[in-house]
């Protein structure tokens, strides 16, 4: 325990005598400064006890000035040594000390100043030693909590107890764990975008156990091949309602945030390094005074999240290799069912496949990206640099919530949702449905039904990519050389059901220009888009080209 002026004055070994009307402050003494200067300010840092014998304080004006200067420097008290130059504390010094509210005490002649200094130094040393013991104990408690069954949630719970404050951990703009100080219920989660122009995520991640926060996004039934009408899901990821000023964000936490029924609190934010661009932040409710145990907690959290990311990368790579074999048809039947079961996919039940695709520069993030709460019931893998989720029917949350979370994490993401089927072949159909749905280009794309196009592209035995390249290569070469726009014109012609007038209006060109370009397509490829068989061939070639 740090020593205060009251403790110092009550020490019988020193025999100090308080004088004047000012009460001793409760603030701990930081040091003892001995001075005979008229102006001690350059040598004071604040919270010291100033000791003097007043050798140079011969006049009332000098004594009053000395008191004011010591007070201005933040001194806690003045100790005046009597019996050398003054038999008692000068009246002017006492009066000025009373006027500015600075306590003064008398130091008997037989008490050396060094004895006072040693008493304070011993107290400070004992306090520092006790602080180190507490810190080491705190380190052990936090490490044990993290390594136990509670994980991050238990660590934050212990940290909240030690600090007596609410604490929360945010990653990719979403709250992944939160704990309240003892005696208060855990507050409802708040999530927010990590960029100023991105919509907010309303789903916390699934890391915590003991104080896991409920998902705030709605849940729904799993998509099926003949269910999920287009009206039930938005064509694009909905933008969340404007968040209150109190919602924490990944880069900057708010000035305040609600904590259940309690009054709003202010947050102190601390970054957590994970080696990833995930804007990970540890938030501590104000008032917050810097604590060394928080530094250690930051280090533990950093190591834990880094390990989780590394494990997630390995698991997704392995699962992706298995899923790739299944969807390409190189692994099927009973062998596929057994290997999928070892990865947690029971193919006797119906599953739905979701594919998450992001901008090419963001695909590395899919290796380590944690999923929101509710999305950890299925297997995840990386196939063709896309994140593939295999989710059991009836346990799939609303894909719109996942879309909001991805955009809140700063990813330019598209989601393709396939239908629900059983057996390994069913996973293939659902995968290719989801991949075909991605071509709509919206943040959220749901497959309407299993199409012949999906079935054809699901066959690894059909060299569709080679056939498509052979068909379209002359058009690509011609467009590269002349900028003729033949591929664009052909795509619009097929999309608009062969209407030259509609294509001309869409491209803002004359109808004869469209007819001329279509004739060039016939000349270069040998396929006439006006003939049904040739039109199907060109359509499939363009679809395969779009899928990469």
Short mmCIF file of C-alpha atoms in Angstrom, two decimals:
data_model
loop_
_atom_site.label_atom_id
_atom_site.label_comp_id
_atom_site.label_asym_id
_atom_site.label_seq_id
_atom_site.Cartn_x
_atom_site.Cartn_y
_atom_site.Cartn_z
CA UNK A 1 0.00 0.00 0.00
CA UNK A 2 1.42 3.41 -0.98
CA UNK A 3 2.01 5.80 1.91
CA UNK A 4 -0.06 8.96 2.38
CA UNK A 5 0.64 12.13 4.35
CA UNK A 6 -1.70 10.94 7.11
CA UNK A 7 0.33 7.70 7.38
CA UNK A 8 3.54 9.69 7.55
CA UNK A 9 2.27 12.02 10.28
CA UNK A 10 0.99 9.09 12.34
CA UNK A 11 4.33 7.27 12.36
CA UNK A 12 5.48 7.45 16.01
CA UNK A 13 9.11 6.81 15.08
CA UNK A 14 9.26 10.13 13.25
CA UNK A 15 7.34 12.33 15.66
CA UNK A 16 6.12 14.74 12.97
CA UNK A 17 3.59 17.38 14.05
CA UNK A 18 0.96 18.70 11.71
CA UNK A 19 0.29 22.44 11.83
CA UNK A 20 -2.10 24.69 9.99
CA UNK A 21 -5.69 24.13 9.04
CA UNK A 22 -5.32 22.13 5.77
CA UNK A 23 -6.31 18.48 5.87
CA UNK A 24 -3.82 15.86 4.63
CA UNK A 25 -4.74 14.70 1.09
CA UNK A 26 -5.55 11.06 0.39
CA UNK A 27 -3.23 11.04 -2.63
CA UNK A 28 -0.18 8.77 -2.15
CA UNK A 29 3.20 10.39 -1.73
CA UNK A 30 5.40 9.83 -4.74
CA UNK A 31 8.70 11.10 -3.32
CA UNK A 32 10.41 13.32 -0.77
CA UNK A 33 12.26 16.40 -2.02
CA UNK A 34 14.75 18.19 0.24
CA UNK A 35 15.52 21.75 -0.84
CA UNK A 36 16.84 25.02 0.47
CA UNK A 37 16.13 26.89 -2.76
CA UNK A 38 13.74 29.81 -2.77
CA UNK A 39 12.15 28.40 -5.95
CA UNK A 40 11.98 24.57 -5.90
CA UNK A 41 9.73 24.27 -8.95
CA UNK A 42 12.35 23.13 -11.52
CA UNK A 43 13.11 20.09 -9.37
CA UNK A 44 9.55 18.94 -8.56
CA UNK A 45 7.35 16.58 -10.56
CA UNK A 46 4.25 16.71 -8.36
CA UNK A 47 2.92 14.64 -5.45
CA UNK A 48 6.09 15.16 -3.39
CA UNK A 49 6.55 16.15 0.23
CA UNK A 50 8.91 19.16 0.24
CA UNK A 51 11.30 19.34 3.20
CA UNK A 52 13.21 22.52 4.09
CA UNK A 53 14.86 24.22 7.04
CA UNK A 54 14.18 27.69 5.58
CA UNK A 55 17.82 28.75 5.50
CA UNK A 56 17.10 31.26 2.72
CA UNK A 57 13.54 32.08 3.76
CA UNK A 58 14.41 35.00 6.00
CA UNK A 59 11.51 37.32 5.15
CA UNK A 60 7.76 36.87 5.17
CA UNK A 61 7.62 37.63 1.44
CA UNK A 62 10.17 34.91 0.68
CA UNK A 63 8.31 32.42 2.88
CA UNK A 64 4.97 33.12 1.20
CA UNK A 65 6.55 32.90 -2.27
CA UNK A 66 8.11 29.55 -1.38
CA UNK A 67 4.70 28.13 -0.41
CA UNK A 68 3.04 29.37 -3.60
CA UNK A 69 5.79 27.92 -5.78
CA UNK A 70 5.68 24.53 -4.06
CA UNK A 71 1.89 24.50 -4.41
CA UNK A 72 2.10 25.43 -8.12
CA UNK A 73 4.50 22.51 -8.69
CA UNK A 74 1.96 20.04 -7.26
CA UNK A 75 3.58 19.38 -3.87
CA UNK A 76 1.42 17.52 -1.36
CA UNK A 77 2.82 19.17 1.78
CA UNK A 78 5.69 21.16 3.23
CA UNK A 79 7.74 19.75 6.09
CA UNK A 80 9.64 22.45 7.98
CA UNK A 81 12.68 21.45 10.02
CA UNK A 82 12.89 23.49 13.24
CA UNK A 83 15.81 24.10 15.61
CA UNK A 84 18.38 25.12 13.02
CA UNK A 85 17.51 28.56 11.61
CA UNK A 86 13.93 28.77 12.93
CA UNK A 87 12.66 27.63 16.31
CA UNK A 88 9.15 27.19 14.87
CA UNK A 89 7.42 27.28 11.52
CA UNK A 90 7.26 30.94 10.43
CA UNK A 91 3.81 32.47 10.79
CA UNK A 92 3.88 33.87 7.23
CA UNK A 93 4.61 30.42 5.81
CA UNK A 94 1.78 28.83 7.79
CA UNK A 95 -0.67 31.54 6.82
CA UNK A 96 0.14 31.22 3.13
CA UNK A 97 -0.07 27.41 3.34
CA UNK A 98 -3.54 27.70 4.88
CA UNK A 99 -4.52 30.18 2.18
CA UNK A 100 -3.60 27.86 -0.73
CA UNK A 101 -4.74 24.66 1.04
CA UNK A 102 -1.28 23.14 1.37
CA UNK A 103 -0.68 21.08 4.54
CA UNK A 104 2.40 21.94 6.61
CA UNK A 105 4.06 19.95 9.38
CA UNK A 106 6.91 20.45 11.81
CA UNK A 107 9.98 18.22 11.73
CA UNK A 108 11.74 18.08 15.11
CA UNK A 109 15.43 18.93 15.19
CA UNK A 110 16.40 15.38 16.21
CA UNK A 111 14.60 13.81 13.18
CA UNK A 112 16.86 13.81 10.09
CA UNK A 113 15.22 14.42 6.74
CA UNK A 114 16.78 11.18 5.48
CA UNK A 115 14.62 9.22 7.94
CA UNK A 116 11.50 10.66 6.33
CA UNK A 117 12.84 9.88 2.89
CA UNK A 118 13.66 6.31 3.85
CA UNK A 119 10.18 5.76 5.26
CA UNK A 120 8.58 6.91 2.01
CA UNK A 121 11.06 4.95 -0.13
CA UNK A 122 10.43 1.75 1.84
CA UNK A 123 6.68 2.18 1.40
CA UNK A 124 7.05 2.78 -2.34
CA UNK A 125 9.32 -0.27 -2.67
CA UNK A 126 6.86 -2.46 -0.78
CA UNK A 127 4.00 -1.16 -2.93
CA UNK A 128 5.98 -1.84 -6.11
CA UNK A 129 6.85 -5.35 -4.95
CA UNK A 130 3.21 -6.06 -4.10
CA UNK A 131 2.23 -4.78 -7.54
CA UNK A 132 4.69 -7.18 -9.18
CA UNK A 133 3.30 -10.07 -7.17
CA UNK A 134 -0.24 -9.13 -8.19
CA UNK A 135 0.86 -8.82 -11.82
CA UNK A 136 2.49 -12.25 -11.85
CA UNK A 137 -0.59 -13.74 -10.22
CA UNK A 138 -2.76 -12.00 -12.82
CA UNK A 139 -0.60 -13.41 -15.61
CA UNK A 140 -1.06 -16.91 -14.26
CA UNK A 141 -4.82 -16.49 -13.87
CA UNK A 142 -5.28 -15.16 -17.41
CA UNK A 143 -3.12 -17.85 -18.96
CA UNK A 144 -4.96 -20.60 -17.06
CA UNK A 145 -8.33 -19.18 -18.10
CA UNK A 146 -7.31 -19.08 -21.76
CA UNK A 147 -5.91 -22.62 -21.75
CA UNK A 148 -8.97 -23.99 -19.96
CA UNK A 149 -12.33 -24.92 -21.42
CA UNK A 150 -13.59 -21.32 -21.39
CA UNK A 151 -11.00 -19.99 -23.83
CA UNK A 152 -11.23 -16.32 -24.75
CA UNK A 153 -14.49 -15.88 -22.89
CA UNK A 154 -12.96 -17.07 -19.62
CA UNK A 155 -9.93 -14.83 -20.15
CA UNK A 156 -12.15 -11.77 -20.67
CA UNK A 157 -14.21 -12.74 -17.63
CA UNK A 158 -11.10 -12.80 -15.44
CA UNK A 159 -9.89 -9.53 -16.95
CA UNK A 160 -13.25 -7.88 -16.24
CA UNK A 161 -13.03 -9.09 -12.64
CA UNK A 162 -9.48 -7.76 -12.20
CA UNK A 163 -10.28 -4.37 -13.71
CA UNK A 164 -13.80 -4.06 -12.34
CA UNK A 165 -14.92 -2.99 -15.82
CA UNK A 166 -16.81 -4.35 -18.80
CA UNK A 167 -14.52 -5.70 -21.51
CA UNK A 168 -15.20 -6.76 -25.09
CA UNK A 169 -13.21 -8.09 -28.02
CA UNK A 170 -13.98 -7.12 -31.61
CA UNK A 171 -12.61 -8.72 -34.76
CA UNK A 172 -13.56 -7.84 -38.33
CA UNK A 173 -16.00 -5.33 -36.84
CA UNK A 174 -17.99 -7.99 -34.94
CA UNK A 175 -18.00 -8.76 -31.22
CA UNK A 176 -16.46 -12.19 -30.67
CA UNK A 177 -16.42 -12.18 -26.86
CA UNK A 178 -17.62 -9.97 -24.04
CA UNK A 179 -17.67 -10.01 -20.24
CA UNK A 180 -19.17 -7.72 -17.60
CA UNK A 181 -17.63 -6.67 -14.33
CA UNK A 182 -18.89 -8.80 -11.42
CA UNK A 183 -22.44 -8.08 -10.35
CA UNK A 184 -23.72 -6.83 -13.72
CA UNK A 185 -25.34 -8.79 -16.58
CA UNK A 186 -23.52 -8.99 -19.87
CA UNK A 187 -24.71 -6.18 -22.18
CA UNK A 188 -26.34 -6.85 -25.50
CA UNK A 189 -23.83 -7.03 -28.37
CA UNK A 190 -23.28 -4.24 -30.81
CA UNK A 191 -21.39 -4.58 -34.09
CA UNK A 192 -20.48 -2.04 -36.66
CA UNK A 193 -18.62 -1.64 -39.96
CA UNK A 194 -14.89 -1.45 -40.15
CA UNK A 195 -15.03 1.24 -42.81
CA UNK A 196 -17.02 4.43 -42.95
CA UNK A 197 -18.99 3.42 -46.04
CA UNK A 198 -19.69 -0.22 -45.24
CA UNK A 199 -22.91 -1.64 -43.79
CA UNK A 200 -22.85 -3.00 -40.30
CA UNK A 201 -22.67 -6.64 -39.30
CA UNK A 202 -25.28 -7.72 -36.85
CA UNK A 203 -23.87 -11.16 -36.11
CA UNK A 204 -21.19 -11.72 -33.46
CA UNK A 205 -18.62 -14.37 -34.11
CA UNK A 206 -18.70 -17.77 -32.54
CA UNK A 207 -15.59 -17.74 -30.37
CA UNK A 208 -16.98 -17.36 -26.80
CA UNK A 209 -18.56 -20.07 -24.71
CA UNK A 210 -19.12 -18.92 -21.13
CA UNK A 211 -20.34 -15.49 -22.13
CA UNK A 212 -21.27 -16.15 -25.73
CA UNK A 213 -23.42 -13.42 -27.19
CA UNK A 214 -26.53 -14.37 -29.14
CA UNK A 215 -26.64 -13.67 -32.83
CA UNK A 216 -28.61 -10.57 -33.60
CA UNK A 217 -29.31 -11.51 -37.20
CA UNK A 218 -32.45 -13.49 -38.06
CA UNK A 219 -32.26 -17.18 -38.76
CA UNK A 220 -34.15 -19.03 -41.43
CA UNK A 221 -34.64 -22.44 -42.98
CA UNK A 222 -32.01 -23.89 -45.21
CA UNK A 223 -32.41 -23.24 -48.93
CA UNK A 224 -33.90 -26.08 -50.94
CA UNK A 225 -34.01 -26.88 -54.62
CA UNK A 226 -37.69 -26.07 -54.98
CA UNK A 227 -38.07 -23.62 -52.11
CA UNK A 228 -36.56 -20.24 -51.29
CA UNK A 229 -38.61 -17.92 -53.48
CA UNK A 230 -36.74 -14.93 -54.75
CA UNK A 231 -38.97 -12.61 -52.76
CA UNK A 232 -37.77 -14.00 -49.45
CA UNK A 233 -34.18 -12.94 -49.95
CA UNK A 234 -32.90 -9.60 -51.19
CA UNK A 235 -31.05 -9.38 -54.48
CA UNK A 236 -28.31 -7.55 -52.66
CA UNK A 237 -27.08 -7.50 -49.12
CA UNK A 238 -29.35 -5.20 -47.18
CA UNK A 239 -27.83 -2.24 -45.51
CA UNK A 240 -28.38 -2.28 -41.77
CA UNK A 241 -30.22 0.53 -40.11
CA UNK A 242 -28.06 3.39 -39.02
CA UNK A 243 -26.15 2.41 -35.95
CA UNK A 244 -26.35 4.51 -32.84
CA UNK A 245 -23.36 6.54 -31.85
CA UNK A 246 -22.69 3.97 -29.17
CA UNK A 247 -21.97 1.01 -31.45
CA UNK A 248 -18.36 -0.10 -31.36
CA UNK A 249 -16.47 -0.36 -34.62
CA UNK A 250 -13.41 -2.23 -35.70
CA UNK A 251 -11.18 0.79 -36.17
CA UNK A 252 -12.64 3.21 -33.68
CA UNK A 253 -14.89 2.45 -30.80
CA UNK A 254 -17.56 4.98 -29.94
CA UNK A 255 -17.55 7.49 -27.17
CA UNK A 256 -20.16 5.43 -25.39
CA UNK A 257 -22.04 2.18 -25.68
CA UNK A 258 -25.13 0.87 -23.91
CA UNK A 259 -24.67 -1.85 -21.32
CA UNK A 260 -28.06 -3.41 -20.86
CA UNK A 261 -30.12 -1.56 -18.28
CA UNK A 262 -27.17 0.43 -16.98
CA UNK A 263 -26.24 3.91 -18.03
CA UNK A 264 -24.17 4.23 -21.22
CA UNK A 265 -20.45 3.86 -20.67
CA UNK A 266 -17.43 5.19 -22.48
CA UNK A 267 -14.92 2.81 -24.02
CA UNK A 268 -11.15 2.79 -24.03
CA UNK A 269 -9.86 0.90 -27.07
CA UNK A 270 -6.61 -1.02 -27.46
CA UNK A 271 -5.44 -2.69 -30.70
CA UNK A 272 -4.61 -6.39 -30.74
CA UNK A 273 -2.00 -7.50 -33.27
CA UNK A 274 -2.80 -10.75 -35.09
CA UNK A 275 -0.70 -10.43 -38.23
CA UNK A 276 -3.91 -10.01 -40.24
CA UNK A 277 -5.82 -7.00 -41.50
CA UNK A 278 -8.72 -7.78 -39.20
CA UNK A 279 -8.94 -4.59 -37.12
CA UNK A 280 -8.95 -6.53 -33.86
CA UNK A 281 -9.70 -4.32 -30.85
CA UNK A 282 -9.90 -4.89 -27.10
CA UNK A 283 -12.42 -2.49 -25.55
CA UNK A 284 -12.46 -1.63 -21.84
CA UNK A 285 -15.16 0.44 -20.20
CA UNK A 286 -14.12 3.78 -18.74
CA UNK A 287 -12.86 4.86 -16.32
CA UNK A 288 -9.72 3.02 -17.33
CA UNK A 289 -6.29 3.49 -15.79
CA UNK A 290 -3.40 1.86 -17.55
CA UNK A 291 -2.73 -1.60 -16.15
CA UNK A 292 0.17 -3.90 -16.97
CA UNK A 293 -2.13 -6.92 -16.79
CA UNK A 294 -4.00 -5.53 -19.81
CA UNK A 295 -0.75 -5.55 -21.80
CA UNK A 296 -0.37 -9.23 -20.98
CA UNK A 297 -4.01 -9.89 -21.90
CA UNK A 298 -3.41 -8.24 -25.28
CA UNK A 299 -0.45 -10.56 -25.88
CA UNK A 300 -2.44 -13.67 -24.93
CA UNK A 301 -5.36 -12.66 -27.14
CA UNK A 302 -2.98 -11.98 -30.02
CA UNK A 303 -1.39 -15.43 -29.73
CA UNK A 304 -4.77 -17.16 -29.40
CA UNK A 305 -6.31 -15.46 -32.43
CA UNK A 306 -3.17 -16.09 -34.49
CA UNK A 307 -3.29 -19.80 -33.59
CA UNK A 308 -6.96 -19.96 -34.45
CA UNK A 309 -6.28 -18.39 -37.83
CA UNK A 310 -3.46 -20.87 -38.51
CA UNK A 311 -5.65 -23.84 -37.54
CA UNK A 312 -8.51 -22.50 -39.62
CA UNK A 313 -6.23 -22.26 -42.66
CA UNK A 314 -5.07 -25.88 -42.32
CA UNK A 315 -8.57 -27.23 -41.78
CA UNK A 316 -10.03 -25.33 -44.73
CA UNK A 317 -7.24 -26.40 -47.04
CA UNK A 318 -7.72 -30.09 -46.16
CA UNK A 319 -11.52 -29.90 -46.40
CA UNK A 320 -11.23 -28.03 -49.69
CA UNK A 321 -9.18 -30.82 -51.25
CA UNK A 322 -11.84 -33.34 -50.26
CA UNK A 323 -14.72 -31.20 -51.53
CA UNK A 324 -12.87 -30.53 -54.77
CA UNK A 325 -12.53 -34.28 -55.39
CA UNK A 326 -16.26 -34.73 -54.77
CA UNK A 327 -17.51 -31.87 -56.94
CA UNK A 328 -15.17 -32.84 -59.79
CA UNK A 329 -16.44 -36.42 -59.70
CA UNK A 330 -13.08 -38.05 -58.92
CA UNK A 331 -14.45 -39.23 -55.56
CA UNK A 332 -17.97 -40.66 -55.42
CA UNK A 333 -20.21 -43.31 -54.02
CA UNK A 334 -19.53 -45.11 -50.74
CA UNK A 335 -15.90 -43.98 -50.57
CA UNK A 336 -16.96 -40.35 -50.87
CA UNK A 337 -19.61 -40.83 -48.17
CA UNK A 338 -17.06 -42.33 -45.76
CA UNK A 339 -14.48 -39.60 -46.31
CA UNK A 340 -17.09 -36.85 -46.05
CA UNK A 341 -18.35 -38.38 -42.80
CA UNK A 342 -14.83 -38.17 -41.37
CA UNK A 343 -14.97 -34.43 -42.06
CA UNK A 344 -18.30 -34.06 -40.26
CA UNK A 345 -20.59 -34.25 -43.31
CA UNK A 346 -23.25 -36.95 -42.99
CA UNK A 347 -24.37 -37.40 -46.59
CA UNK A 348 -27.43 -39.42 -45.54
CA UNK A 349 -28.85 -36.04 -44.52
CA UNK A 350 -29.66 -33.13 -46.77
CA UNK A 351 -27.06 -30.39 -47.07
CA UNK A 352 -26.82 -27.07 -48.82
CA UNK A 353 -23.67 -25.61 -50.36
CA UNK A 354 -22.86 -21.91 -50.13
CA UNK A 355 -19.95 -20.39 -52.04
CA UNK A 356 -18.36 -17.13 -50.92
CA UNK A 357 -16.37 -15.29 -53.57
CA UNK A 358 -14.48 -12.06 -52.95
CA UNK A 359 -12.36 -9.68 -55.00
CA UNK A 360 -9.12 -11.25 -56.19
CA UNK A 361 -7.00 -9.10 -53.89
CA UNK A 362 -9.00 -10.22 -50.84
CA UNK A 363 -9.00 -13.99 -51.36
CA UNK A 364 -6.20 -14.62 -48.86
CA UNK A 365 -8.56 -13.39 -46.14
CA UNK A 366 -10.90 -16.35 -46.78
CA UNK A 367 -8.26 -18.74 -45.41
CA UNK A 368 -8.53 -17.31 -41.90
CA UNK A 369 -11.82 -15.42 -41.82
CA UNK A 370 -13.91 -16.48 -38.78
CA UNK A 371 -17.59 -17.08 -39.44
CA UNK A 372 -20.50 -15.49 -37.56
CA UNK A 373 -22.33 -17.28 -34.80
CA UNK A 374 -24.58 -20.03 -36.19
CA UNK A 375 -22.42 -20.76 -39.21
CA UNK A 376 -20.02 -23.15 -37.50
CA UNK A 377 -22.30 -26.22 -37.70
CA UNK A 378 -21.04 -27.22 -41.14
CA UNK A 379 -17.76 -27.91 -42.89
CA UNK A 380 -15.82 -25.17 -44.67
CA UNK A 381 -13.17 -25.54 -47.34
CA UNK A 382 -11.33 -23.64 -50.03
CA UNK A 383 -12.12 -24.62 -53.60
CA UNK A 384 -10.76 -22.53 -56.49
CA UNK A 385 -9.85 -19.74 -54.03
CA UNK A 386 -13.46 -19.53 -52.88
CA UNK A 387 -14.83 -20.39 -49.47
CA UNK A 388 -17.27 -23.29 -49.67
CA UNK A 389 -19.68 -23.96 -46.79
CA UNK A 390 -21.52 -27.28 -46.50
CA UNK A 391 -24.40 -26.74 -44.09
CA UNK A 392 -27.02 -29.22 -42.86
CA UNK A 393 -30.61 -28.51 -43.88
CA UNK A 394 -32.66 -26.85 -41.17
CA UNK A 395 -29.61 -25.40 -39.40
CA UNK A 396 -28.62 -22.72 -41.88
CA UNK A 397 -29.07 -19.11 -40.70
CA UNK A 398 -30.21 -16.39 -43.04
CA UNK A 399 -27.58 -15.97 -45.81
CA UNK A 400 -28.38 -12.25 -45.81
CA UNK A 401 -26.83 -12.04 -42.34
CA UNK A 402 -23.65 -13.65 -43.64
CA UNK A 403 -23.60 -11.18 -46.52
CA UNK A 404 -23.88 -8.24 -44.11
CA UNK A 405 -21.09 -9.66 -41.98
CA UNK A 406 -18.77 -10.07 -44.98
CA UNK A 407 -19.36 -6.52 -46.12
CA UNK A 408 -18.92 -5.30 -42.56
CA UNK A 409 -15.54 -7.07 -42.55
CA UNK A 410 -14.51 -4.93 -45.51
CA UNK A 411 -14.80 -7.65 -48.16
CA UNK A 412 -16.27 -7.12 -51.61
CA UNK A 413 -18.14 -10.40 -51.42
CA UNK A 414 -20.73 -12.38 -53.36
CA UNK A 415 -22.56 -15.43 -52.03
CA UNK A 416 -24.03 -18.21 -54.14
CA UNK A 417 -26.58 -20.50 -52.46
CA UNK A 418 -27.32 -23.96 -53.82
CA UNK A 419 -30.27 -26.21 -53.06
CA UNK A 420 -30.41 -28.89 -50.36
CA UNK A 421 -29.73 -32.51 -51.32
CA UNK A 422 -28.52 -35.75 -49.77
CA UNK A 423 -25.69 -38.08 -50.86
CA UNK A 424 -22.30 -37.04 -52.32
CA UNK A 425 -23.78 -36.40 -55.75
CA UNK A 426 -26.24 -34.05 -54.10
CA UNK A 427 -23.32 -31.97 -52.87
CA UNK A 428 -22.08 -31.76 -56.46
CA UNK A 429 -25.43 -30.50 -57.73
CA UNK A 430 -25.72 -27.97 -54.90
CA UNK A 431 -22.15 -26.77 -55.50
CA UNK A 432 -22.69 -26.18 -59.19
CA UNK A 433 -26.03 -24.51 -58.53
CA UNK A 434 -24.30 -22.14 -56.12
CA UNK A 435 -21.48 -21.49 -58.58
CA UNK A 436 -23.94 -20.76 -61.36
CA UNK A 437 -25.93 -18.44 -59.07
CA UNK A 438 -22.76 -16.41 -58.40
CA UNK A 439 -22.83 -15.28 -62.02
CA UNK A 440 -25.78 -13.01 -61.26
CA UNK A 441 -23.25 -10.71 -59.64
CA UNK A 442 -25.34 -9.65 -56.64
CA UNK A 443 -24.04 -9.77 -53.06
CA UNK A 444 -26.53 -12.59 -52.40
CA UNK A 445 -27.55 -15.02 -55.16
CA UNK A 446 -29.92 -17.96 -54.60
CA UNK A 447 -30.26 -20.75 -57.18
CA UNK A 448 -33.84 -21.10 -58.40
CA UNK A 449 -33.69 -24.76 -59.42
CA UNK A 450 -31.33 -27.41 -60.73
CA UNK A 451 -30.66 -26.62 -64.38
CA UNK A 452 -29.34 -28.69 -67.25
CA UNK A 453 -26.51 -26.19 -67.53
CA UNK A 454 -25.45 -26.95 -63.94
CA UNK A 455 -25.63 -30.69 -64.57
CA UNK A 456 -23.57 -30.44 -67.73
CA UNK A 457 -20.91 -28.31 -66.08
CA UNK A 458 -20.82 -30.68 -63.11
CA UNK A 459 -19.35 -33.42 -65.28
CA UNK A 460 -15.58 -33.54 -65.13
CA UNK A 461 -15.59 -35.89 -68.14
CA UNK A 462 -16.85 -33.19 -70.53
CA UNK A 463 -14.01 -30.86 -71.67
CA UNK A 464 -16.23 -27.80 -71.55
CA UNK A 465 -13.40 -25.37 -70.85
CA UNK A 466 -11.47 -26.52 -73.93
CA UNK A 467 -14.56 -26.43 -76.12
CA UNK A 468 -15.50 -22.96 -74.89
CA UNK A 469 -11.98 -21.63 -75.45
CA UNK A 470 -11.86 -23.09 -78.96
CA UNK A 471 -15.22 -21.51 -79.81
CA UNK A 472 -14.62 -18.06 -78.38
CA UNK A 473 -10.88 -17.61 -79.02
CA UNK A 474 -11.41 -16.06 -82.50
CA UNK A 475 -13.85 -13.51 -81.05
CA UNK A 476 -11.48 -12.63 -78.20
CA UNK A 477 -8.58 -12.17 -80.60
CA UNK A 478 -10.66 -9.99 -82.92
CA UNK A 479 -11.93 -7.84 -80.05
CA UNK A 480 -8.38 -7.42 -78.71
CA UNK A 481 -7.13 -6.27 -82.11
CA UNK A 482 -10.04 -4.09 -83.22
CA UNK A 483 -12.06 -3.31 -80.11
CA UNK A 484 -15.13 -4.54 -81.96
CA UNK A 485 -17.16 -5.63 -78.91
CA UNK A 486 -18.25 -8.91 -80.50
CA UNK A 487 -18.32 -10.87 -77.24
CA UNK A 488 -20.36 -8.17 -75.51
CA UNK A 489 -22.79 -8.01 -78.39
CA UNK A 490 -23.16 -11.80 -78.49
CA UNK A 491 -23.75 -11.98 -74.72
CA UNK A 492 -26.45 -9.27 -74.88
CA UNK A 493 -28.06 -10.94 -77.89
CA UNK A 494 -28.38 -14.25 -76.01
CA UNK A 495 -29.49 -12.57 -72.76
CA UNK A 496 -32.20 -10.60 -74.61
CA UNK A 497 -33.66 -13.64 -76.37
CA UNK A 498 -32.28 -12.82 -79.80
CA UNK A 499 -33.89 -9.38 -80.12
CA UNK A 500 -31.71 -7.15 -82.31
CA UNK A 501 -33.79 -4.12 -81.38
CA UNK A 502 -33.34 -4.74 -77.65
CA UNK A 503 -29.58 -5.22 -78.05
CA UNK A 504 -29.27 -2.03 -80.08
CA UNK A 505 -31.14 -0.11 -77.39
CA UNK A 506 -29.07 -1.64 -74.59
CA UNK A 507 -25.75 -0.85 -76.31
CA UNK A 508 -26.95 2.45 -77.77
CA UNK A 509 -26.06 1.34 -81.30
CA UNK A 510 -27.85 1.16 -84.64
CA UNK A 511 -29.63 -2.10 -85.43
CA UNK A 512 -27.55 -2.56 -88.57
CA UNK A 513 -24.40 -2.37 -86.44
CA UNK A 514 -25.73 -5.21 -84.30
CA UNK A 515 -26.59 -7.28 -87.38
CA UNK A 516 -23.11 -6.65 -88.81
CA UNK A 517 -21.44 -7.77 -85.57
CA UNK A 518 -23.55 -10.92 -85.41
CA UNK A 519 -22.52 -11.72 -88.97
CA UNK A 520 -18.89 -11.33 -87.92
CA UNK A 521 -19.55 -13.86 -85.11
CA UNK A 522 -20.80 -16.34 -87.71
CA UNK A 523 -17.79 -15.71 -89.95
CA UNK A 524 -15.20 -16.06 -87.16
CA UNK A 525 -16.70 -19.01 -85.24
CA UNK A 526 -18.83 -20.88 -87.74
CA UNK A 527 -21.75 -20.76 -85.29
CA UNK A 528 -24.89 -18.75 -86.09
CA UNK A 529 -26.63 -17.40 -82.95
CA UNK A 530 -29.88 -17.29 -84.92
CA UNK A 531 -29.85 -21.09 -85.23
CA UNK A 532 -31.07 -22.92 -82.12
CA UNK A 533 -28.35 -25.57 -81.95
CA UNK A 534 -25.60 -23.00 -82.54
CA UNK A 535 -27.18 -20.65 -80.03
CA UNK A 536 -27.08 -23.33 -77.32
CA UNK A 537 -23.43 -24.01 -78.12
CA UNK A 538 -22.50 -20.32 -77.88
CA UNK A 539 -24.55 -19.89 -74.71
CA UNK A 540 -22.76 -22.75 -72.95
CA UNK A 541 -19.38 -21.47 -74.12
CA UNK A 542 -20.08 -18.04 -72.65
CA UNK A 543 -21.30 -19.55 -69.35
CA UNK A 544 -18.18 -21.68 -68.99
CA UNK A 545 -16.02 -18.65 -69.83
CA UNK A 546 -17.80 -16.61 -67.13
CA UNK A 547 -17.12 -19.33 -64.55
CA UNK A 548 -13.40 -19.12 -65.31
#
